[in-house]
Amino acid sequence: MMDLDPRLYENVSVSDNDVRDIVLSYLMHNCFKETAETFLSSTGLKLPIDYTVDVDKRKAILNFVLEGNAVKAIELTEELAPNLLENDMDLNFDLLSLHFIELVRSRKCTEALEFGQKKLTPFGKVSKYVEKLEDFMALLAYEEPEKSPMFHLLSPEYRQNVADSLNRAILAHANLPAYSSLERVIQQSTVVRQYLQQEVGKDSYAPFSLKAFLSK
């Protein structure tokens, strides 16, 4: 069994190339193509062919989501990843809901109601969507939906969450990792720390916190 004391592994070295690969993975995963190219030129690394697959189209799709243009994002997604939205009900719901939210934000309430009845109501047949649908429709009851209890649905963070989910789904559809190497390292660190807590004792190792780690 592996020794649980992490101090025994403090001197284990990580190669510069491994660190660079992790950084490159993060940049390409999030469509920072220009930054990645600059990074490559300064390190002498070569870009793996898989990383170049439709990164420009993927970036355009994600930008449309972040701008709230779900209709264009859906259109480009169907071109880049046929059948993805048809087979991923959650993702399809999130994108359609984003369009509904933007109609409400623009005070196009009649259009939002019609769209909701046509495109979102069918999701009400599935129990896990009922509460979300109620929150979306409730936005129509407020003259200033930004000040409603559902204000978070109109936040940039909500768009970002939808964009992240869509990005992962597109990558998985192309048989590429849904998460960057950096994200997987953090996920693994979190699991290991939780395991240490269970095996050694709750007071021995605090839960892993990226924010706390970076502030050291």
CSV table of C-alpha atoms in Angstrom, one decimal, residues 1-172:
chain,number,residue,atom,x,y,z
A,1,MET,CA,0.0,0.0,0.0
A,2,MET,CA,1.2,3.5,-0.8
A,3,ASP,CA,2.5,5.5,2.2
A,4,LEU,CA,-0.1,8.1,3.0
A,5,ASP,CA,2.3,10.7,4.4
A,6,PRO,CA,2.6,13.3,1.5
A,7,ARG,CA,5.9,14.6,3.1
A,8,LEU,CA,7.6,11.6,1.7
A,9,TYR,CA,6.9,12.8,-1.8
A,10,GLU,CA,7.9,16.4,-1.5
A,11,ASN,CA,11.1,15.8,-3.3
A,12,VAL,CA,9.6,14.0,-6.2
A,13,SER,CA,10.5,16.0,-9.3
A,14,VAL,CA,8.1,17.0,-12.1
A,15,SER,CA,9.8,17.6,-15.5
A,16,ASP,CA,9.5,21.0,-17.1
A,17,ASN,CA,8.0,19.3,-20.2
A,18,ASP,CA,5.2,17.8,-18.1
A,19,VAL,CA,4.4,21.2,-16.6
A,20,ARG,CA,4.5,22.8,-20.1
A,21,ASP,CA,2.1,20.1,-21.4
A,22,ILE,CA,-0.3,20.9,-18.6
A,23,VAL,CA,-0.2,24.6,-19.4
A,24,LEU,CA,-0.6,23.9,-23.1
A,25,SER,CA,-3.6,21.6,-22.5
A,26,TYR,CA,-5.3,24.3,-20.5
A,27,LEU,CA,-4.8,27.0,-23.1
A,28,MET,CA,-6.1,24.8,-26.0
A,29,HIS,CA,-8.9,23.4,-24.0
A,30,ASN,CA,-10.2,26.9,-23.4
A,31,CYS,CA,-9.5,28.1,-26.9
A,32,PHE,CA,-6.7,30.5,-26.1
A,33,LYS,CA,-5.1,29.7,-29.4
A,34,GLU,CA,-3.0,32.9,-29.8
A,35,THR,CA,-1.6,32.6,-26.3
A,36,ALA,CA,-0.9,28.9,-26.9
A,37,GLU,CA,1.0,29.8,-30.1
A,38,THR,CA,3.1,32.3,-28.2
A,39,PHE,CA,3.7,29.8,-25.5
A,40,LEU,CA,4.8,27.2,-28.0
A,41,SER,CA,7.2,29.6,-29.7
A,42,SER,CA,8.8,30.5,-26.4
A,43,THR,CA,9.2,26.9,-25.2
A,44,GLY,CA,10.0,25.1,-28.4
A,45,LEU,CA,7.2,22.6,-28.0
A,46,LYS,CA,5.1,21.3,-30.8
A,47,LEU,CA,1.4,21.4,-30.9
A,48,PRO,CA,-0.2,17.9,-30.9
A,49,ILE,CA,-2.5,17.5,-33.9
A,50,ASP,CA,-5.5,16.7,-31.8
A,51,TYR,CA,-5.4,20.1,-30.1
A,52,THR,CA,-5.9,21.9,-33.4
A,53,VAL,CA,-9.3,20.2,-34.2
A,54,ASP,CA,-11.8,22.9,-34.8
A,55,VAL,CA,-10.5,25.2,-32.1
A,56,ASP,CA,-11.5,28.3,-34.0
A,57,LYS,CA,-15.1,27.1,-34.5
A,58,ARG,CA,-15.2,26.0,-30.9
A,59,LYS,CA,-14.0,29.4,-29.7
A,60,ALA,CA,-16.7,31.1,-31.8
A,61,ILE,CA,-19.4,28.9,-30.3
A,62,LEU,CA,-18.3,29.6,-26.8
A,63,ASN,CA,-18.1,33.3,-27.5
A,64,PHE,CA,-21.7,33.3,-28.7
A,65,VAL,CA,-22.8,31.6,-25.5
A,66,LEU,CA,-20.9,34.1,-23.4
A,67,GLU,CA,-22.6,36.9,-25.4
A,68,GLY,CA,-26.0,35.3,-24.8
A,69,ASN,CA,-26.5,34.4,-28.4
A,70,ALA,CA,-27.7,30.9,-27.9
A,71,VAL,CA,-29.4,30.6,-31.3
A,72,LYS,CA,-26.1,31.1,-33.1
A,73,ALA,CA,-24.3,28.9,-30.7
A,74,ILE,CA,-26.8,26.1,-31.4
A,75,GLU,CA,-26.5,26.6,-35.1
A,76,LEU,CA,-22.7,26.3,-35.1
A,77,THR,CA,-22.8,23.4,-32.6
A,78,GLU,CA,-25.0,21.4,-34.9
A,79,GLU,CA,-22.5,22.1,-37.8
A,80,LEU,CA,-19.5,21.2,-35.7
A,81,ALA,CA,-20.9,18.3,-33.7
A,82,PRO,CA,-24.0,16.8,-35.5
A,83,ASN,CA,-26.5,15.1,-33.2
A,84,LEU,CA,-24.7,16.3,-30.1
A,85,LEU,CA,-27.7,18.4,-28.9
A,86,GLU,CA,-30.2,15.8,-30.1
A,87,ASN,CA,-28.5,13.2,-27.9
A,88,ASP,CA,-27.7,15.5,-24.9
A,89,MET,CA,-31.0,16.6,-23.5
A,90,ASP,CA,-29.4,18.5,-20.6
A,91,LEU,CA,-27.2,20.6,-22.9
A,92,ASN,CA,-30.0,21.2,-25.3
A,93,PHE,CA,-32.2,22.4,-22.4
A,94,ASP,CA,-29.5,24.7,-21.1
A,95,LEU,CA,-29.0,26.4,-24.5
A,96,LEU,CA,-32.7,26.8,-25.2
A,97,SER,CA,-33.1,28.2,-21.7
A,98,LEU,CA,-30.3,30.7,-22.3
A,99,HIS,CA,-32.2,32.0,-25.3
A,100,PHE,CA,-35.3,32.3,-23.2
A,101,ILE,CA,-33.4,34.3,-20.6
A,102,GLU,CA,-32.0,36.7,-23.1
A,103,LEU,CA,-35.5,37.4,-24.5
A,104,VAL,CA,-36.6,38.2,-20.9
A,105,ARG,CA,-33.5,40.4,-20.4
A,106,SER,CA,-34.4,42.3,-23.6
A,107,ARG,CA,-37.9,42.7,-22.2
A,108,LYS,CA,-39.4,40.7,-25.1
A,109,CYS,CA,-41.8,39.0,-22.8
A,110,THR,CA,-44.4,38.0,-25.3
A,111,GLU,CA,-41.8,36.5,-27.5
A,112,ALA,CA,-40.2,34.8,-24.5
A,113,LEU,CA,-43.5,33.3,-23.5
A,114,GLU,CA,-44.2,31.9,-27.0
A,115,PHE,CA,-40.7,30.5,-27.2
A,116,GLY,CA,-41.0,28.9,-23.8
A,117,GLN,CA,-44.3,27.3,-24.6
A,118,LYS,CA,-43.0,25.9,-27.9
A,119,LYS,CA,-39.4,24.9,-27.0
A,120,LEU,CA,-39.2,24.5,-23.2
A,121,THR,CA,-42.6,23.2,-22.2
A,122,PRO,CA,-42.0,19.7,-23.6
A,123,PHE,CA,-39.1,19.4,-21.1
A,124,GLY,CA,-41.7,19.6,-18.3
A,125,LYS,CA,-42.6,15.9,-19.0
A,126,VAL,CA,-39.2,15.1,-17.3
A,127,SER,CA,-39.3,15.6,-13.6
A,128,LYS,CA,-35.8,17.0,-13.2
A,129,TYR,CA,-36.6,19.9,-15.4
A,130,VAL,CA,-39.8,21.0,-13.7
A,131,GLU,CA,-38.2,23.2,-11.0
A,132,LYS,CA,-35.9,24.8,-13.4
A,133,LEU,CA,-38.8,25.6,-15.8
A,134,GLU,CA,-40.7,27.2,-13.0
A,135,ASP,CA,-37.8,29.4,-12.2
A,136,PHE,CA,-37.4,30.5,-15.8
A,137,MET,CA,-41.1,31.2,-16.3
A,138,ALA,CA,-41.2,33.1,-13.0
A,139,LEU,CA,-38.8,35.7,-14.5
A,140,LEU,CA,-41.8,36.9,-16.7
A,141,ALA,CA,-43.6,38.1,-13.5
A,142,TYR,CA,-41.0,40.8,-12.8
A,143,GLU,CA,-40.6,44.1,-14.4
A,144,GLU,CA,-37.0,44.0,-13.4
A,145,PRO,CA,-36.0,40.3,-13.6
A,146,GLU,CA,-32.4,41.3,-12.6
A,147,LYS,CA,-33.8,42.1,-9.1
A,148,SER,CA,-35.9,38.9,-8.8
A,149,PRO,CA,-35.0,35.9,-6.6
A,150,MET,CA,-33.9,34.2,-9.9
A,151,PHE,CA,-31.4,37.0,-10.7
A,152,HIS,CA,-28.5,34.5,-10.9
A,153,LEU,CA,-30.0,33.2,-14.2
A,154,LEU,CA,-29.2,36.5,-15.8
A,155,SER,CA,-25.6,36.6,-14.5
A,156,PRO,CA,-22.4,36.2,-16.5
A,157,GLU,CA,-21.6,33.1,-14.3
A,158,TYR,CA,-24.7,31.3,-15.7
A,159,ARG,CA,-23.6,31.9,-19.2
A,160,GLN,CA,-20.1,30.7,-18.3
A,161,ASN,CA,-21.4,27.5,-16.8
A,162,VAL,CA,-23.4,26.8,-20.0
A,163,ALA,CA,-20.3,27.5,-22.1
A,164,ASP,CA,-18.1,25.2,-20.0
A,165,SER,CA,-20.6,22.4,-20.3
A,166,LEU,CA,-20.9,22.9,-24.0
A,167,ASN,CA,-17.1,23.0,-24.5
A,168,ARG,CA,-16.7,19.7,-22.6
A,169,ALA,CA,-19.5,18.1,-24.6
A,170,ILE,CA,-18.0,19.2,-28.0
A,171,LEU,CA,-14.5,17.9,-27.0
A,172,ALA,CA,-16.0,14.6,-25.8
